[in-house]
PDB file of C-alpha atoms in Angstrom:
ATOM      1  CA  MET L   6       0.000   0.000   0.000  1.00  0.00           C
ATOM      2  CA  LEU L   7       1.351   3.418  -0.987  1.00  0.00           C
ATOM      3  CA  THR L   8       0.707   6.381   1.318  1.00  0.00           C
ATOM      4  CA  PHE L   9       1.785   9.989   0.892  1.00  0.00           C
ATOM      5  CA  ASP L  10       1.999  12.545   3.708  1.00  0.00           C
ATOM      6  CA  ASP L  11       2.222  16.338   4.028  1.00  0.00           C
ATOM      7  CA  GLY L  12       0.011  17.352   1.089  1.00  0.00           C
ATOM      8  CA  PRO L  13      -1.771  18.815  -0.610  1.00  0.00           C
ATOM      9  CA  ASP L  14       1.000  20.146  -2.868  1.00  0.00           C
ATOM     10  CA  ALA L  15      -0.524  22.077  -5.765  1.00  0.00           C
ATOM     11  CA  LYS L  16       2.619  21.662  -7.885  1.00  0.00           C
ATOM     12  CA  ARG L  17       3.806  18.115  -7.213  1.00  0.00           C
ATOM     13  CA  GLY L  18       0.470  16.515  -6.359  1.00  0.00           C
ATOM     14  CA  PRO L  19      -0.927  16.572  -9.916  1.00  0.00           C
ATOM     15  CA  ILE L  20       2.340  15.184 -11.302  1.00  0.00           C
ATOM     16  CA  LEU L  21       2.186  12.341  -8.799  1.00  0.00           C
ATOM     17  CA  LEU L  22      -1.452  11.686  -9.678  1.00  0.00           C
ATOM     18  CA  ASP L  23      -0.571  11.499 -13.376  1.00  0.00           C
ATOM     19  CA  THR L  24       2.011   8.824 -12.582  1.00  0.00           C
ATOM     20  CA  LEU L  25      -0.373   6.795 -10.444  1.00  0.00           C
ATOM     21  CA  LYS L  26      -3.054   7.002 -13.135  1.00  0.00           C
ATOM     22  CA  LYS L  27      -0.593   5.832 -15.774  1.00  0.00           C
ATOM     23  CA  TYR L  28       0.111   2.685 -13.778  1.00  0.00           C
ATOM     24  CA  GLY L  29      -3.440   2.187 -12.524  1.00  0.00           C
ATOM     25  CA  VAL L  30      -2.367   2.410  -8.888  1.00  0.00           C
ATOM     26  CA  GLN L  31      -4.498   3.720  -6.010  1.00  0.00           C
ATOM     27  CA  ALA L  32      -2.893   5.343  -2.958  1.00  0.00           C
ATOM     28  CA  THR L  33      -3.829   7.157   0.248  1.00  0.00           C
ATOM     29  CA  PHE L  34      -3.013  10.834   0.797  1.00  0.00           C
ATOM     30  CA  PHE L  35      -2.727  12.320   4.289  1.00  0.00           C
ATOM     31  CA  MET L  36      -3.445  16.053   4.198  1.00  0.00           C
ATOM     32  CA  VAL L  37      -2.259  18.897   6.406  1.00  0.00           C
ATOM     33  CA  GLY L  38      -5.435  20.867   7.021  1.00  0.00           C
ATOM     34  CA  GLU L  39      -3.959  24.346   6.798  1.00  0.00           C
ATOM     35  CA  ASN L  40      -2.712  23.580   3.267  1.00  0.00           C
ATOM     36  CA  ILE L  41      -6.199  22.819   1.985  1.00  0.00           C
ATOM     37  CA  ASN L  42      -7.804  25.713   0.109  1.00  0.00           C
ATOM     38  CA  ALA L  43     -10.050  26.174  -2.921  1.00  0.00           C
ATOM     39  CA  THR L  44      -7.170  25.571  -5.325  1.00  0.00           C
ATOM     40  CA  THR L  45      -5.672  22.500  -3.681  1.00  0.00           C
ATOM     41  CA  SER L  46      -9.101  21.017  -3.045  1.00  0.00           C
ATOM     42  CA  GLU L  47      -9.864  21.118  -6.760  1.00  0.00           C
ATOM     43  CA  THR L  48      -6.436  20.123  -8.112  1.00  0.00           C
ATOM     44  CA  ASN L  49      -5.571  17.591  -5.407  1.00  0.00           C
ATOM     45  CA  LEU L  50      -8.324  16.295  -3.115  1.00  0.00           C
ATOM     46  CA  GLN L  51     -11.182  16.281  -5.603  1.00  0.00           C
ATOM     47  CA  ARG L  52      -9.063  14.702  -8.318  1.00  0.00           C
ATOM     48  CA  GLU L  53      -7.763  12.087  -5.870  1.00  0.00           C
ATOM     49  CA  LEU L  54     -11.306  11.105  -5.042  1.00  0.00           C
ATOM     50  CA  ARG L  55     -12.294  11.021  -8.730  1.00  0.00           C
ATOM     51  CA  ASP L  56      -9.286   8.824  -9.517  1.00  0.00           C
ATOM     52  CA  GLY L  57     -10.237   6.328  -6.812  1.00  0.00           C
ATOM     53  CA  HIS L  58      -7.667   7.296  -4.203  1.00  0.00           C
ATOM     54  CA  LEU L  59      -8.345   7.675  -0.485  1.00  0.00           C
ATOM     55  CA  ILE L  60      -7.760  10.870   1.490  1.00  0.00           C
ATOM     56  CA  GLY L  61      -6.985  11.219   5.172  1.00  0.00           C
ATOM     57  CA  ALA L  62      -5.992  13.769   7.789  1.00  0.00           C
ATOM     58  CA  HIS L  63      -2.441  14.571   8.864  1.00  0.00           C
ATOM     59  CA  SER L  64      -3.308  17.139  11.550  1.00  0.00           C
ATOM     60  CA  LEU L  65      -4.251  20.774  11.070  1.00  0.00           C
ATOM     61  CA  HIS L  66      -0.848  22.457  11.371  1.00  0.00           C
ATOM     62  CA  HIS L  67       1.605  19.519  11.280  1.00  0.00           C
ATOM     63  CA  LEU L  68       2.388  19.967  14.961  1.00  0.00           C
ATOM     64  CA  ASN L  69       3.866  17.304  17.200  1.00  0.00           C
ATOM     65  CA  SER L  70       0.757  15.791  18.795  1.00  0.00           C
ATOM     66  CA  ASN L  71       2.654  14.988  21.993  1.00  0.00           C
ATOM     67  CA  THR L  72       3.003  18.720  22.681  1.00  0.00           C
ATOM     68  CA  LEU L  73      -0.771  19.286  22.576  1.00  0.00           C
ATOM     69  CA  SER L  74      -3.152  19.052  25.495  1.00  0.00           C
ATOM     70  CA  GLU L  75      -5.978  16.563  25.122  1.00  0.00           C
ATOM     71  CA  ALA L  76      -8.455  19.330  24.317  1.00  0.00           C
ATOM     72  CA  ALA L  77      -6.107  20.875  21.758  1.00  0.00           C
ATOM     73  CA  PHE L  78      -5.353  17.494  20.173  1.00  0.00           C
ATOM     74  CA  LYS L  79      -9.037  16.663  19.896  1.00  0.00           C
ATOM     75  CA  LYS L  80      -9.869  20.046  18.365  1.00  0.00           C
ATOM     76  CA  ASP L  81      -6.928  19.863  15.933  1.00  0.00           C
ATOM     77  CA  LEU L  82      -7.883  16.333  14.888  1.00  0.00           C
ATOM     78  CA  TRP L  83     -11.512  17.109  14.162  1.00  0.00           C
ATOM     79  CA  GLU L  84     -10.738  20.328  12.289  1.00  0.00           C
ATOM     80  CA  SER L  85      -8.229  18.459  10.131  1.00  0.00           C
ATOM     81  CA  ILE L  86     -10.776  15.738   9.339  1.00  0.00           C
ATOM     82  CA  SER L  87     -13.473  18.327   8.624  1.00  0.00           C
ATOM     83  CA  LYS L  88     -11.205  19.960   6.058  1.00  0.00           C
ATOM     84  CA  LEU L  89     -11.684  16.863   3.878  1.00  0.00           C
ATOM     85  CA  PHE L  90     -15.476  17.088   3.727  1.00  0.00           C
ATOM     86  CA  PRO L  91     -15.889  19.882   1.122  1.00  0.00           C
ATOM     87  CA  ALA L  92     -13.961  17.901  -1.500  1.00  0.00           C
ATOM     88  CA  MET L  93     -16.128  14.844  -0.872  1.00  0.00           C
ATOM     89  CA  LYS L  94     -19.264  16.961  -1.156  1.00  0.00           C
ATOM     90  CA  ALA L  95     -18.044  18.559  -4.393  1.00  0.00           C
ATOM     91  CA  GLU L  96     -17.416  15.134  -5.910  1.00  0.00           C
ATOM     92  CA  GLY L  97     -20.547  13.520  -4.495  1.00  0.00           C
ATOM     93  CA  ILE L  98     -18.414  10.871  -2.797  1.00  0.00           C
ATOM     94  CA  HIS L  99     -18.917   9.544   0.716  1.00  0.00           C
ATOM     95  CA  GLN L 100     -15.624   8.060   1.855  1.00  0.00           C
ATOM     96  CA  LYS L 101     -16.627   6.224   4.992  1.00  0.00           C
ATOM     97  CA  GLU L 102     -13.006   5.407   5.836  1.00  0.00           C
ATOM     98  CA  VAL L 103     -11.807   8.157   8.198  1.00  0.00           C
ATOM     99  CA  TYR L 104      -8.026   7.860   8.237  1.00  0.00           C
ATOM    100  CA  PHE L 105      -5.594   9.824  10.375  1.00  0.00           C
ATOM    101  CA  ARG L 106      -1.816   9.811  10.658  1.00  0.00           C
ATOM    102  CA  TYR L 107       0.185  11.597  13.352  1.00  0.00           C
ATOM    103  CA  PRO L 108       2.886  13.989  12.146  1.00  0.00           C
ATOM    104  CA  PHE L 109       6.299  12.660  13.205  1.00  0.00           C
ATOM    105  CA  GLY L 110       4.593   9.464  14.360  1.00  0.00           C
ATOM    106  CA  ALA L 111       4.017  11.296  17.653  1.00  0.00           C
ATOM    107  CA  TYR L 112       1.384   9.292  19.527  1.00  0.00           C
ATOM    108  CA  ASP L 113       2.820   9.043  23.028  1.00  0.00           C
ATOM    109  CA  ALA L 114       1.389  11.949  25.012  1.00  0.00           C
ATOM    110  CA  LYS L 115       2.285  11.624  28.693  1.00  0.00           C
ATOM    111  CA  THR L 116      -0.858  13.063  30.276  1.00  0.00           C
ATOM    112  CA  TYR L 117      -3.590  11.276  28.305  1.00  0.00           C
ATOM    113  CA  ASN L 118      -4.116   8.349  25.941  1.00  0.00           C
ATOM    114  CA  GLN L 119      -4.464   9.677  22.406  1.00  0.00           C
ATOM    115  CA  MET L 120      -6.044   6.467  21.120  1.00  0.00           C
ATOM    116  CA  ASN L 121      -8.807   6.782  23.710  1.00  0.00           C
ATOM    117  CA  THR L 122      -9.305  10.397  22.659  1.00  0.00           C
ATOM    118  CA  ILE L 123      -9.630   9.374  19.006  1.00  0.00           C
ATOM    119  CA  ARG L 124     -12.192   6.722  19.918  1.00  0.00           C
ATOM    120  CA  GLU L 125     -14.137   9.183  22.095  1.00  0.00           C
ATOM    121  CA  LEU L 126     -14.208  11.754  19.290  1.00  0.00           C
ATOM    122  CA  SER L 127     -15.334   9.114  16.805  1.00  0.00           C
ATOM    123  CA  TYR L 128     -18.304   8.081  18.937  1.00  0.00           C
ATOM    124  CA  GLU L 129     -19.238  11.734  19.468  1.00  0.00           C
ATOM    125  CA  LYS L 130     -19.282  12.451  15.740  1.00  0.00           C
ATOM    126  CA  TYR L 131     -20.254   9.115  14.171  1.00  0.00           C
ATOM    127  CA  GLY L 132     -21.743   6.973  16.922  1.00  0.00           C
ATOM    128  CA  GLU L 133     -19.261   4.202  16.090  1.00  0.00           C
ATOM    129  CA  ASN L 134     -15.527   3.610  15.955  1.00  0.00           C
ATOM    130  CA  CYS L 135     -14.634   5.202  12.605  1.00  0.00           C
ATOM    131  CA  ILE L 136     -11.390   7.174  12.966  1.00  0.00           C
ATOM    132  CA  ASN L 137      -8.575   4.796  12.046  1.00  0.00           C
ATOM    133  CA  PHE L 138      -4.937   5.571  12.885  1.00  0.00           C
ATOM    134  CA  VAL L 139      -2.689   4.497  10.007  1.00  0.00           C
ATOM    135  CA  PHE L 140       0.929   3.681  10.813  1.00  0.00           C
ATOM    136  CA  TRP L 141       3.548   2.269   8.439  1.00  0.00           C
ATOM    137  CA  ASN L 142       6.143  -0.490   8.446  1.00  0.00           C
ATOM    138  CA  VAL L 143       8.202   0.662   5.436  1.00  0.00           C
ATOM    139  CA  ASP L 144       9.738   4.146   5.721  1.00  0.00           C
ATOM    140  CA  SER L 145      11.100   5.565   2.468  1.00  0.00           C
ATOM    141  CA  GLU L 146      13.209   8.210   4.266  1.00  0.00           C
ATOM    142  CA  ASP L 147      12.361  10.385   1.256  1.00  0.00           C
ATOM    143  CA  TRP L 148      12.298  13.543   3.366  1.00  0.00           C
ATOM    144  CA  VAL L 149      16.077  13.381   3.892  1.00  0.00           C
ATOM    145  CA  ALA L 150      17.791  15.668   1.370  1.00  0.00           C
ATOM    146  CA  ALA L 151      20.583  13.175   0.680  1.00  0.00           C
ATOM    147  CA  MET L 152      18.125  10.598  -0.629  1.00  0.00           C
ATOM    148  CA  THR L 153      17.879  10.313  -4.417  1.00  0.00           C
ATOM    149  CA  PRO L 154      14.916   8.841  -6.321  1.00  0.00           C
ATOM    150  CA  GLU L 155      16.982   5.716  -6.918  1.00  0.00           C
ATOM    151  CA  LYS L 156      17.904   5.345  -3.241  1.00  0.00           C
ATOM    152  CA  ILE L 157      14.285   5.856  -2.233  1.00  0.00           C
ATOM    153  CA  ALA L 158      13.052   3.094  -4.547  1.00  0.00           C
ATOM    154  CA  ASP L 159      15.944   0.741  -3.760  1.00  0.00           C
ATOM    155  CA  GLY L 160      15.632   1.328  -0.020  1.00  0.00           C
ATOM    156  CA  ILE L 161      11.932   0.510  -0.043  1.00  0.00           C
ATOM    157  CA  MET L 162      12.518  -2.682  -2.003  1.00  0.00           C
ATOM    158  CA  ALA L 163      15.278  -3.686   0.406  1.00  0.00           C
ATOM    159  CA  GLN L 164      12.922  -3.296   3.352  1.00  0.00           C
ATOM    160  CA  LEU L 165      10.402  -5.530   1.611  1.00  0.00           C
ATOM    161  CA  GLU L 166      12.766  -8.101   0.140  1.00  0.00           C
ATOM    162  CA  GLY L 167      16.058  -7.774   2.009  1.00  0.00           C
ATOM    163  CA  GLY L 168      19.302  -6.036   1.118  1.00  0.00           C
ATOM    164  CA  THR L 169      20.742  -2.552   1.630  1.00  0.00           C
ATOM    165  CA  ALA L 170      18.225  -0.099   3.074  1.00  0.00           C
ATOM    166  CA  TYR L 171      18.629   3.441   4.414  1.00  0.00           C
ATOM    167  CA  GLU L 172      17.857   5.297   7.619  1.00  0.00           C
ATOM    168  CA  HIS L 173      18.472   8.831   8.832  1.00  0.00           C
ATOM    169  CA  VAL L 174      21.000   9.757  11.508  1.00  0.00           C
ATOM    170  CA  LEU L 175      21.678  13.145  13.052  1.00  0.00           C
ATOM    171  CA  VAL L 176      25.319  14.214  12.677  1.00  0.00           C
ATOM    172  CA  ASN L 177      26.439  17.652  13.870  1.00  0.00           C
ATOM    173  CA  GLY L 178      22.902  18.975  13.674  1.00  0.00           C
ATOM    174  CA  LYS L 179      22.258  17.663  10.150  1.00  0.00           C
ATOM    175  CA  TYR L 180      20.432  14.572   8.982  1.00  0.00           C
ATOM    176  CA  GLN L 181      22.505  12.134   6.989  1.00  0.00           C
ATOM    177  CA  VAL L 182      21.786   8.780   5.376  1.00  0.00           C
ATOM    178  CA  LYS L 183      23.100   5.574   6.892  1.00  0.00           C
ATOM    179  CA  GLU L 184      22.997   2.159   5.226  1.00  0.00           C
ATOM    180  CA  TYR L 185      21.808  -0.937   7.050  1.00  0.00           C
ATOM    181  CA  HIS L 186      21.123  -4.523   6.031  1.00  0.00           C
ATOM    182  CA  VAL L 187      17.718  -6.209   5.971  1.00  0.00           C
ATOM    183  CA  ASN L 188      17.739  -9.989   6.255  1.00  0.00           C
ATOM    184  CA  PRO L 189      15.802 -11.457   3.307  1.00  0.00           C
ATOM    185  CA  ALA L 190      14.588 -14.288   5.523  1.00  0.00           C
ATOM    186  CA  THR L 191      12.777 -11.921   7.879  1.00  0.00           C
ATOM    187  CA  ALA L 192      11.773  -9.146   5.423  1.00  0.00           C
ATOM    188  CA  PRO L 193       7.975  -8.647   5.535  1.00  0.00           C
ATOM    189  CA  LYS L 194       7.352  -8.924   1.751  1.00  0.00           C
ATOM    190  CA  GLY L 195       4.610  -6.289   2.009  1.00  0.00           C
ATOM    191  CA  GLY L 196       2.983  -3.598   4.104  1.00  0.00           C
ATOM    192  CA  VAL L 197       2.270   0.120   4.281  1.00  0.00           C
ATOM    193  CA  ILE L 198       4.863   2.331   2.579  1.00  0.00           C
ATOM    194  CA  LEU L 199       5.394   5.873   3.878  1.00  0.00           C
ATOM    195  CA  MET L 200       6.276   8.561   1.318  1.00  0.00           C
ATOM    196  CA  HIS L 201       5.650  12.301   0.904  1.00  0.00           C
ATOM    197  CA  GLU L 202       4.213  14.314  -1.958  1.00  0.00           C
ATOM    198  CA  ILE L 203       6.087  17.543  -1.194  1.00  0.00           C
ATOM    199  CA  HIS L 204       9.542  16.591  -2.519  1.00  0.00           C
ATOM    200  CA  ASP L 205      10.611  16.351  -6.154  1.00  0.00           C
ATOM    201  CA  ARG L 206      12.791  13.328  -5.357  1.00  0.00           C
ATOM    202  CA  SER L 207       9.804  11.517  -3.886  1.00  0.00           C
ATOM    203  CA  VAL L 208       7.607  12.135  -6.920  1.00  0.00           C
ATOM    204  CA  ALA L 209      10.442  11.036  -9.212  1.00  0.00           C
ATOM    205  CA  ALA L 210      10.912   7.857  -7.181  1.00  0.00           C
ATOM    206  CA  VAL L 211       7.332   6.661  -7.616  1.00  0.00           C
ATOM    207  CA  PRO L 212       7.554   5.305 -11.198  1.00  0.00           C
ATOM    208  CA  LEU L 213      10.878   3.653 -10.348  1.00  0.00           C
ATOM    209  CA  LEU L 214       9.300   2.013  -7.312  1.00  0.00           C
ATOM    210  CA  ILE L 215       6.155   0.878  -9.114  1.00  0.00           C
ATOM    211  CA  GLU L 216       8.219  -0.719 -11.873  1.00  0.00           C
ATOM    212  CA  LYS L 217      10.357  -2.546  -9.306  1.00  0.00           C
ATOM    213  CA  LEU L 218       7.317  -3.722  -7.367  1.00  0.00           C
ATOM    214  CA  LYS L 219       5.613  -5.015 -10.488  1.00  0.00           C
ATOM    215  CA  ARG L 220       8.740  -6.847 -11.662  1.00  0.00           C
ATOM    216  CA  ALA L 221       9.008  -8.464  -8.229  1.00  0.00           C
ATOM    217  CA  GLY L 222       5.411  -9.652  -8.451  1.00  0.00           C
ATOM    218  CA  TYR L 223       3.848  -7.376  -5.848  1.00  0.00           C
ATOM    219  CA  GLU L 224       0.226  -6.290  -5.979  1.00  0.00           C
ATOM    220  CA  ILE L 225      -0.259  -2.627  -5.044  1.00  0.00           C
ATOM    221  CA  VAL L 226      -3.639  -2.361  -3.342  1.00  0.00           C
ATOM    222  CA  PRO L 227      -5.693   0.445  -1.755  1.00  0.00           C
ATOM    223  CA  LEU L 228      -5.473   0.795   2.004  1.00  0.00           C
ATOM    224  CA  ASN L 229      -9.089  -0.271   2.507  1.00  0.00           C
ATOM    225  CA  ALA L 230      -8.444  -3.552   0.681  1.00  0.00           C
ATOM    226  CA  VAL L 231      -6.742  -5.109   3.727  1.00  0.00           C
ATOM    227  CA  LYS L 232      -8.560  -6.165   6.886  1.00  0.00           C
ATOM    228  CA  GLU L 233      -6.608  -3.867   9.216  1.00  0.00           C
ATOM    229  CA  TYR L 234      -8.012  -0.840   7.394  1.00  0.00           C
ATOM    230  CA  TYR L 235     -11.328  -1.836   5.873  1.00  0.00           C
ATOM    231  CA  PHE L 236     -14.608  -0.640   7.278  1.00  0.00           C
ATOM    232  CA  ALA L 237     -16.888  -3.617   6.686  1.00  0.00           C
ATOM    233  CA  GLY L 238     -20.180  -3.309   8.533  1.00  0.00           C
ATOM    234  CA  LYS L 239     -19.771   0.395   9.268  1.00  0.00           C
ATOM    235  CA  THR L 240     -21.551   3.389   7.752  1.00  0.00           C
ATOM    236  CA  CYS L 241     -19.471   6.150   9.373  1.00  0.00           C
ATOM    237  CA  GLU L 242     -21.935   8.890   8.578  1.00  0.00           C
ATOM    238  CA  LEU L 243     -21.961  12.003  10.728  1.00  0.00           C
ATOM    239  CA  LYS L 244     -24.635  11.888  13.411  1.00  0.00           C
ATOM    240  CA  SER L 245     -25.626  15.460  12.540  1.00  0.00           C
ATOM    241  CA  LYS L 246     -26.715  14.282   9.082  1.00  0.00           C
ATOM    242  CA  ARG L 247     -28.923  11.452  10.291  1.00  0.00           C
ATOM    243  CA  PRO L 248     -32.719  11.855  10.534  1.00  0.00           C
TER     244      PRO L 248
END
């Protein structure tokens, strides 16, 4: 499963969508609420929905969730989710899957349990457990400047299949790339891949990655095609819209 964080990017997003359409691949896009406006809704979110992709929330301001109080986290989360609704309305699409991803993977607040807060908010708004936290098991490291499109694609494949992968290390205040080895015998052979749509190198890596995945025999499926993230038996309609 391909997932892209930190959008919408009005410049790179459409290029990425062209590539995905060319290969017939569906992905999931996690949006920073403050970056959603009339332009990006039309060029990014609405097109993503039309093309069969899924959209999710990536907070309102891309803040570290662990620095927010429970009330602030809850407010930020709902406002970021609500930012997705106008695009769905414009396209006449009800995406019942309500996906959320923490910026920086920050889900370890010390004074409250964020998962309980998500569940509480979901029951307040939907009457059922609908807000699904989406983590990843394959990190592309594409946000590190030293990564090239080739390294991004090769590093992802290594995490899936075994071989030389890459991770970031902080050296003298700057992030650098470090190689490490993945044992082919224990490599997962699948999972949720984390990428970003706001870097040219990331967008350029996507066709390279898709070609490698296809040659290796992988099936690239939408997030809601696997049991951990599908919403069978749920309607996930807002309570305020019910009769």
